[in-house]
Structures are given as C-alpha cells and as structure tokens.
XYZ file of C-alpha atoms in Angstrom:
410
model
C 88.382 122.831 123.551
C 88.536 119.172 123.090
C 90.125 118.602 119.462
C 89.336 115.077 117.703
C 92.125 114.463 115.065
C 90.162 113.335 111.594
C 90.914 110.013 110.450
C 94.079 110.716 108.550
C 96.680 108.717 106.662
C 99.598 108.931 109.720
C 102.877 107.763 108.644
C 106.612 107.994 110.060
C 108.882 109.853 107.285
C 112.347 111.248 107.827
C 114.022 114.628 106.152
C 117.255 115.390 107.027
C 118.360 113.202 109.558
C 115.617 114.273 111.263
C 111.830 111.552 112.273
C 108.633 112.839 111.512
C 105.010 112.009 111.274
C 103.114 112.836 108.234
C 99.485 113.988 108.243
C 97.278 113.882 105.161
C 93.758 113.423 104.480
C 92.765 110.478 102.567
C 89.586 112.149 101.404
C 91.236 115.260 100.391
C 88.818 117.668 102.282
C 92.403 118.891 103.242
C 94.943 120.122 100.643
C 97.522 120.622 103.178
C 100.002 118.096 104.198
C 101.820 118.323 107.543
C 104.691 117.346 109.008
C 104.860 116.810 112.892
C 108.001 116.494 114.469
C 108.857 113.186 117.273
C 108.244 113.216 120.070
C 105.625 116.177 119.720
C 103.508 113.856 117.672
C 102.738 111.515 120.447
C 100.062 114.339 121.163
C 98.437 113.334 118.667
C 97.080 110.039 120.844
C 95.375 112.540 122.646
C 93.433 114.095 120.096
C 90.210 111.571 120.397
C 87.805 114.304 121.536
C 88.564 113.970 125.228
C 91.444 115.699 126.518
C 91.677 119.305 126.727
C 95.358 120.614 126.005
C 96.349 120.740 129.912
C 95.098 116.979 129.443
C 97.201 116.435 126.973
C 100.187 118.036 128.675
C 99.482 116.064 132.038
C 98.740 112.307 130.336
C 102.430 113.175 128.026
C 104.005 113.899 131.053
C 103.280 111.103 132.934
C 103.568 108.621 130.080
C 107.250 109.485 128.753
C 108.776 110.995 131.680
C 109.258 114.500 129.906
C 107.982 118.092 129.058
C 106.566 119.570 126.578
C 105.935 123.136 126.313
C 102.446 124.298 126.289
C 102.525 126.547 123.401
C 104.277 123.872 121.384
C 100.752 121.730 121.711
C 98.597 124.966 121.318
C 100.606 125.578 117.771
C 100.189 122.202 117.185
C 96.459 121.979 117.882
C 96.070 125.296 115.653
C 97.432 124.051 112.497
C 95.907 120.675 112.709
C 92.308 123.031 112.811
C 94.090 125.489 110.286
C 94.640 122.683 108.047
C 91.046 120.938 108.808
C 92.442 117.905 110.203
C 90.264 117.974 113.232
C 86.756 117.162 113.270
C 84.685 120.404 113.664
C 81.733 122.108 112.319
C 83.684 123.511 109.215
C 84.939 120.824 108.261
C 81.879 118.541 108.682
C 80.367 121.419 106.488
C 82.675 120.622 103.593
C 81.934 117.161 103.685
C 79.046 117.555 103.132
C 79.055 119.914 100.199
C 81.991 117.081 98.788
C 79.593 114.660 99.428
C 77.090 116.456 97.619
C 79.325 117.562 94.496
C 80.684 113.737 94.228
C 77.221 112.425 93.665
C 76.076 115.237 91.556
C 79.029 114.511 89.063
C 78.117 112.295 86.102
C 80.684 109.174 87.198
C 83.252 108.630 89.700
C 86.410 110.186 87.780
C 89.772 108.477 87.645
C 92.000 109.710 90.655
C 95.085 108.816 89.303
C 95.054 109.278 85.478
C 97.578 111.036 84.239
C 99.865 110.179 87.552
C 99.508 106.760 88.052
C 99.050 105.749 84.843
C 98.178 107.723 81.088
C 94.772 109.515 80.868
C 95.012 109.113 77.708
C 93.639 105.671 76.106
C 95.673 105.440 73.283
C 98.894 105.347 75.649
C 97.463 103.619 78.160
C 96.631 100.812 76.281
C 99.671 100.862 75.058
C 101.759 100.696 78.480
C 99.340 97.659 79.221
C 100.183 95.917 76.361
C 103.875 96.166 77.115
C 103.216 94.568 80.183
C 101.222 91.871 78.959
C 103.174 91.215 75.938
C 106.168 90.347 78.595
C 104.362 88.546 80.601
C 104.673 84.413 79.507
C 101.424 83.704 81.152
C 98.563 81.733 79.129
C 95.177 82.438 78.834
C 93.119 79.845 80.982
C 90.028 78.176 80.192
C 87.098 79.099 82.251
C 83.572 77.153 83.123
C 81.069 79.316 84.158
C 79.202 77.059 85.639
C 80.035 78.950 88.971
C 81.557 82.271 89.309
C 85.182 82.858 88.553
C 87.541 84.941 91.035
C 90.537 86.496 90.583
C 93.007 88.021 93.282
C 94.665 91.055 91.183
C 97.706 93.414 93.481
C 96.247 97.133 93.979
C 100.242 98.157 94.187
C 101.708 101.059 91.406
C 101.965 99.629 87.769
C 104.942 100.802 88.033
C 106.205 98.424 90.641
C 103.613 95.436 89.984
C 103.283 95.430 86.546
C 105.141 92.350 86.362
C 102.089 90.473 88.276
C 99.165 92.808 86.807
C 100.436 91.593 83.678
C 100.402 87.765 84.830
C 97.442 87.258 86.390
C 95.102 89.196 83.894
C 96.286 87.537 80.894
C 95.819 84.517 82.391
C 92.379 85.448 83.300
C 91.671 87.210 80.101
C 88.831 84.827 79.427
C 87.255 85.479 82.472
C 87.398 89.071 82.092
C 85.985 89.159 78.468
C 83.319 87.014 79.336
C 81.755 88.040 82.364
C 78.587 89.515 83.086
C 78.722 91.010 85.799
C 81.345 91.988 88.276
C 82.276 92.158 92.011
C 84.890 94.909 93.084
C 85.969 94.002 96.368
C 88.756 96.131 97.312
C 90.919 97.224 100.454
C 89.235 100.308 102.308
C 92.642 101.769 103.472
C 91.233 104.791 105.954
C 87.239 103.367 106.588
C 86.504 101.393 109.777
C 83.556 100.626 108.654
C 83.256 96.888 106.975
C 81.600 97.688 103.771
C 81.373 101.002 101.757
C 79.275 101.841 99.095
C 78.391 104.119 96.180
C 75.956 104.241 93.825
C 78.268 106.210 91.354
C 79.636 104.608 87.996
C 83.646 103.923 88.245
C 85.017 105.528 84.967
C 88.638 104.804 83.544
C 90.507 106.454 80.018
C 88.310 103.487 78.228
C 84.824 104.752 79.330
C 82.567 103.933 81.960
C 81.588 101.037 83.871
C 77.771 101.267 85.082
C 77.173 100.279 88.493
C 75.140 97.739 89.409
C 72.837 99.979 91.667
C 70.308 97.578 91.922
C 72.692 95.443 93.645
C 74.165 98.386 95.799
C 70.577 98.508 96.748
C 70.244 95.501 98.143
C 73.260 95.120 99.930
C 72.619 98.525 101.323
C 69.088 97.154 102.900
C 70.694 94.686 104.968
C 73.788 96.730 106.167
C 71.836 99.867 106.739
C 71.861 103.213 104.215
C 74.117 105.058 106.894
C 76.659 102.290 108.030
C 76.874 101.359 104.397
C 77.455 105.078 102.832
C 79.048 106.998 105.888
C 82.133 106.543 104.109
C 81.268 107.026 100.628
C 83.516 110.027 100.137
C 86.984 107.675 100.054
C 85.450 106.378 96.929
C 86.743 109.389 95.677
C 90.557 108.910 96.167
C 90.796 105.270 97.277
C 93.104 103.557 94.560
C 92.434 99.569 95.367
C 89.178 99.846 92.985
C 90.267 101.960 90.452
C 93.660 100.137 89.818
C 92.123 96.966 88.864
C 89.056 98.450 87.365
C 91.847 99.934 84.716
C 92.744 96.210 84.250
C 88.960 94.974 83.745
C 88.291 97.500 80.979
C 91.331 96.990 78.976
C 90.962 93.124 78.892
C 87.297 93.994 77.673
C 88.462 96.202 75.176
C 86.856 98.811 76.133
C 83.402 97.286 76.147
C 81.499 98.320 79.742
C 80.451 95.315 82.285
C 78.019 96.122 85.397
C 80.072 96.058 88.589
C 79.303 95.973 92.119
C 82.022 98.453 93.829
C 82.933 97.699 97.390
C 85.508 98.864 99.782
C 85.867 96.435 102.468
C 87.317 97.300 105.929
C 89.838 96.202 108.593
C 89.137 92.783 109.882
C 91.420 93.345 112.944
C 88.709 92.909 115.415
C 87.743 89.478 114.030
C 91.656 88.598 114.628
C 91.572 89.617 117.946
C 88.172 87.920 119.315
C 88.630 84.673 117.405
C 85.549 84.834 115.648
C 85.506 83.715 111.461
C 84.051 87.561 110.241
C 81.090 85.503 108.554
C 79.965 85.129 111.961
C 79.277 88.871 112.046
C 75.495 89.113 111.054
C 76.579 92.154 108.818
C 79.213 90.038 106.777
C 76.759 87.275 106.770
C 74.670 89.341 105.383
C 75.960 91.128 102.524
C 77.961 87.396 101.673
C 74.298 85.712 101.246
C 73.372 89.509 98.927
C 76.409 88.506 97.102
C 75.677 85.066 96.574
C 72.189 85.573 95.763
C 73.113 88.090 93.148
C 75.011 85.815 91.105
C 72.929 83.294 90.480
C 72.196 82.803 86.385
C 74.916 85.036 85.379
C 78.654 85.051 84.707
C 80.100 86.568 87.867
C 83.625 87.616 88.097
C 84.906 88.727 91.672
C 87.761 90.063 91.957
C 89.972 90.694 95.512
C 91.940 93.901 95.128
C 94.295 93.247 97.957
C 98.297 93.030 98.166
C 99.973 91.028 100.845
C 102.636 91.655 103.128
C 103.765 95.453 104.071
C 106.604 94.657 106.557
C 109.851 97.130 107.555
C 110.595 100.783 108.934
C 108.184 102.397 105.978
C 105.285 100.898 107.747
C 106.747 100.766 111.647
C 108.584 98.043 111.573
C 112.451 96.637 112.150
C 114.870 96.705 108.850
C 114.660 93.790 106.820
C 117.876 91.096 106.366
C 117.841 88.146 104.865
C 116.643 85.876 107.665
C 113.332 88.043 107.965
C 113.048 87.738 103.817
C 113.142 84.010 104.312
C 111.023 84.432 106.983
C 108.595 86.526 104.840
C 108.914 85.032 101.808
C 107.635 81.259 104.022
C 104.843 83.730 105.435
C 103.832 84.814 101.818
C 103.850 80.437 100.883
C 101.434 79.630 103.606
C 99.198 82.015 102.472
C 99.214 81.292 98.773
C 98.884 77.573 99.261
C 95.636 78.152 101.531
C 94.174 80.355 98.672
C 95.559 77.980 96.255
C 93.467 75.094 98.234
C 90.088 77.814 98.387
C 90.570 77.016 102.292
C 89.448 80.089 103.715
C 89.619 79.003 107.543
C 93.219 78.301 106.775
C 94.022 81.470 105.075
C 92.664 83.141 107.969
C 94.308 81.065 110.754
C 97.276 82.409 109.027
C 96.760 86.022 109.285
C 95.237 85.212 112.979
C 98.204 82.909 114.731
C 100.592 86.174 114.235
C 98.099 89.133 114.431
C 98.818 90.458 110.786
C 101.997 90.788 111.577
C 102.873 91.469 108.323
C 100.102 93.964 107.482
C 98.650 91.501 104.994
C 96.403 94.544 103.331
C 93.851 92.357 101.115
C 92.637 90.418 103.974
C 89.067 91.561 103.445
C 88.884 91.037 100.255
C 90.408 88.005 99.940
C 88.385 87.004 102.392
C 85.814 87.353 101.209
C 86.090 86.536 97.563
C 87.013 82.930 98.709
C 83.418 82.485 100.484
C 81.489 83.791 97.785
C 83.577 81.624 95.539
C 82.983 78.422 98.066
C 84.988 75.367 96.534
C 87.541 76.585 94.597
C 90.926 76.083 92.938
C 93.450 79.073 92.453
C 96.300 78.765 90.143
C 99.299 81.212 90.996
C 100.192 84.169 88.154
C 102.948 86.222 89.293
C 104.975 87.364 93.020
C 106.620 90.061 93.517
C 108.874 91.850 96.402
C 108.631 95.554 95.518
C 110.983 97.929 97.721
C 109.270 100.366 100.239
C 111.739 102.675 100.824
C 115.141 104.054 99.144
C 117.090 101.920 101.397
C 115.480 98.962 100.396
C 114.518 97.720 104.233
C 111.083 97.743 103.626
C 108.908 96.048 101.097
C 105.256 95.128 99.679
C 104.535 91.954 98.647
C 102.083 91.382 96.004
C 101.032 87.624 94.453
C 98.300 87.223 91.397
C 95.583 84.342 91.664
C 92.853 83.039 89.316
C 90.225 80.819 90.556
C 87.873 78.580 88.974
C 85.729 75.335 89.744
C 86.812 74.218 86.457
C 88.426 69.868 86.258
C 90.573 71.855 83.650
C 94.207 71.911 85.121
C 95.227 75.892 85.369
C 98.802 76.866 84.436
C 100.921 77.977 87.604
C-alpha cells in the first residue's frame, strides 16, 4: 500500500499544552476531523502516493534522527483511510456521487447561513444595516464608462464588519447599478488556477443566476476538466459566498448575473519570475473576461484579505516591531492598488515570497488587469486577532475602483 493523503486543510493547533496537526476536508466528503500528534505528523510528508509504510519509517528516520514505531504509522495510516482522507477508490466514489448531487440541486446553497451569519433575511438585513449604519463612509459616484472594481475582505462579519461595512457603502452605487458581475475569489484548497460552476450562488435574499454563458466561454479556453476538476469546493468555499451576501443586500434583494470564480495559488508565478498573465491560461480567461464586458455595467469584485502572519498560520509571535513591520507591508500594497499598478503590487508580494500569506493575491490580481487604468480609493483596515493570545493576526483593507475624474473619498 502506497497511501496519498487528500488535499486537506492541515493546520498546527494546540490542546493542553500539548502541538498538534489538524486534518479536515475542505470539501466535506469527510465528516471526521482528526487530530495528529507532533512529531508523528511529519508522516504525513510521506503520504504523496509513493512510499510504502517501511518507506515512510526509513525516510523519518533518516531525516530527524529518531524512531518511530511501526504500528504508530500503521494506526495512523488506518484512520486517515477510516476517515477518507486518503485518496482511494471509495472515496473517489463519493465524489463523484457529491459531484453529482451538487449539480442536481436547484442552486448552490448558502454554507454558512445560520453560522456565519442569519439565514434568515429579515435578521440578516438587519445585522448589515448595523454595520453600515456605523460605518461614516459615503456613497461614491460611479462612471460606467468602464467597469467598476471593488476589493471587499472574505474574513468573518464578525471580525471585519467594520471594513465590509466601509467599502460597500461606499460602493453602494456600483453595486445597485451593475449589470453584470465578476466573483473572483480566493480558492483556499484548489491548485488549480481557475474553478468553475455552472450552479446559481443563492444567499437568505434569493438567488443570483449565473452567467453560464460566460462560464461557457471561459471554460472553452481553459479546458472543461482543468476548469471543473475542482468544482466540488464551490460547495464549502466561503470567499464567494461572503461577499455575494454583501452584493445582494446592497441590491435589495433584486438578482444580478454573476460570473463565479475561484482563483488559485499564484506561488509558482512568485517563484519563476514570470507576471501570471504570461501564462497562456491566465491570458486567456483575462481576454474572456475582458471581452465579456464590453456594453454592459461590469462590477468585479476581488474577494481576497491580506496578510495572515504569526504561530496560527506557522509563523513567529508577533511584537510590536513585526506590527510596524506589517502594518508598512500592508501600505506598500495598498498604495500600488491605490495607483491600479499591478506590476508593483506584485513585485511586492514577489521581493519577500508572500511572506505574509497575502491570501487575495489572485484575485486582486487579477481584478486590477481586467480593470486596466484605474484609481482605488481606500474604505476601511483592519488587524483582526488570529488566535486567543493575540500573536497572530489577519489583515483585511476595503478598495473601490473607478476610472471616474470624480475625486473618491478615502
């Protein structure tokens, strides 16, 4: 047996006293959550469909100078196939038949109604209203006469509803107005660069209709498998729902087409040196995109936070030098977007190798080429804790951007 570990959410957690790793599936073919304790859960490197478990054992060994007992890695192996976190069979099986149900089912339901926020529209509307009646934002003036983006966080409400509430009031023109819209949101789990689905996104207010005839064409050019191999984290991916909340309660209610996309890790463009537009497959989809707005008012919108630095996410405990330090990071950033100067928002993320996880890279990204020349006026920062200690944070900034001479309100 050679297992292959799933691609899982993996993250360091600690219960009493104690370091572990956390293992749960992102597209919830798994109920089961488990924990794995250090340093058995360097194993898990192994787990890429290679190494048998003497493997395992022998490459351990040799790599950390210790033993670890051979039974210990057989129980280990056994739940993670108990708990259908490796790739088998059975489990490809029941991703299929998940697959199946998910586009059988009349829209894409709300994953985190009723947890994240109300499921019920009368109180939701009313929580969103308490953030944007606090917010002292103003509603700017748009001009249509190119599309209008706007960078919204993809954080909790509960943590970043300070900024939610900022940046869509001040694009509540934008939102009320549009015609159509492109979802561009962080893929947290998928390798691949672009996900799609042809399913309709609902939220407590309704439904918002896909664009499918748009899916379709941006499917052409990326290829029907690469672009739907990973259509099943549609399902329980938050970045698109959280702001598609947002879009529908600025409307009213009152349905818009949109254009869903999760957009993947741009790591390998950081480490070759390439711009990602220089990837036929980004190039692409962009000119899709671009195409697809032409002769109607197009609102994209980036779903991506910023920085996700401190021992939450792997990192060394925050002080106050590495806040400043963070905090100038975070300015460089914002005053690229603010300038619509993609190369330099890039070169920014690239001269320190994401250091600080900058999550919305792709979709920033790529909301400022479809956008071209652009202006983006600041609504809202945040620093949210990460962790009970308050060592580790996520940083989350709201931008609206517009070709418009008309001087936005910062």
């Amino acid at each position: 047996m050679h297992p292959k570990l799933r691609s899982l959410d993996i993250r360091p957690i600690t219960q009493e006293n104690h370091p572990y790793i956390l293992l749960r599936d992102p597209l919830q073919i798994s109920e089961h959550q488990l924990l794995v304790p250090q340093p058995l859960a360097a194993v898990l490197a192994y787990c890429d469909g290679h190494h048998a478990i003497d493997a395992m054992l022998t490459k351990f060994e040799a790599r950390y100078r210790m033993t670890l007992p051979a039974d210990a890695v057989v129980h280990l192996i056994a739940a993670l196939d108990d708990a259908s976190m490796l790739e088998t069979e059975r489990v490809a099986k029941r991703c299929v038949e998940a697959m199946d149900r998910y586009r059988r089912a009349p829209c894409r339901p709300p994953a985190l109604a009723g947890s994240g926020y109300p499921d019920d529209r009368t109180a939701l509307w009313r929580l969103l209203q308490e953030y944007l009646e606090s917010s002292d934002q103003v509603e700017a003036p748009i001009d249509w006469s190119h599309p209008v983006g706007v960078l919204s966080p993809h954080i909790d409400y509960l943590r970043g509803g300070k900024v939610y509430a900022d940046v869509w009031k001040h694009a509540a023109q934008a939102a009320r107005e549009a015609e159509q819209v492109i979802l561009l949101g962080t893929d947290h789990y998928g390798a691949e660069l672009f996900t799609l689905t042809r399913q309709c996104y609902a939220t407590p207010y309704g439904v918002l209709p896909t664009d499918t005839a748009m899916i379709d064409r941006l499917a052409s050019v990326l290829g029907e498998q690469e672009a739907f191999a990973g259509e099943l984290r549609h399902r329980s991916e938050h970045s698109l729902e959280v702001v598609a909340v947002w879009l529908h309660h600025m409307r009213a209610g009152v349905p818009v087409p949109v254009v869903p996309i999760l957009t993947g890790s741009f790591h390998s463009f950081l480490v070759s040196g390439d711009m990602p537009d220089a990837d036929p497959r980004v190039a692409a989809a962009l000119a899709v995109l671009t195409e697809g707005t032409a002769g109607r008012r197009t609102l994209i919108i980036a779903s991506g936070d910023l920085a996700h630095v401190g021992p939450a996410f792997g990192g060394a405990p925050l002080n106050s030098a590495t806040r400043r330090a963070l905090r100038a990071a975070d300015e460089e950033l914002i005053a690229a977007m603010r300038d619509g100067d993609t190369s330099a928002f890039f070169a920014s993320i690239r001269r320190v190798r994401n250091r600080n996880n900058v999550c919305g890279t792709a979709p920033i990204y790529l909301m400022l080429r479809l956008l071209g020349e652009s202006r983006g006026s600041q609504a809202g920062y945040a620093v949210c804790p990460a962790d009970d200690e308050d060592t580790s944070v996520v940083t989350v900034t709201g931008m609206l951007f517009s070709e418009s001479t008309v001087t936005l309100r910062n």
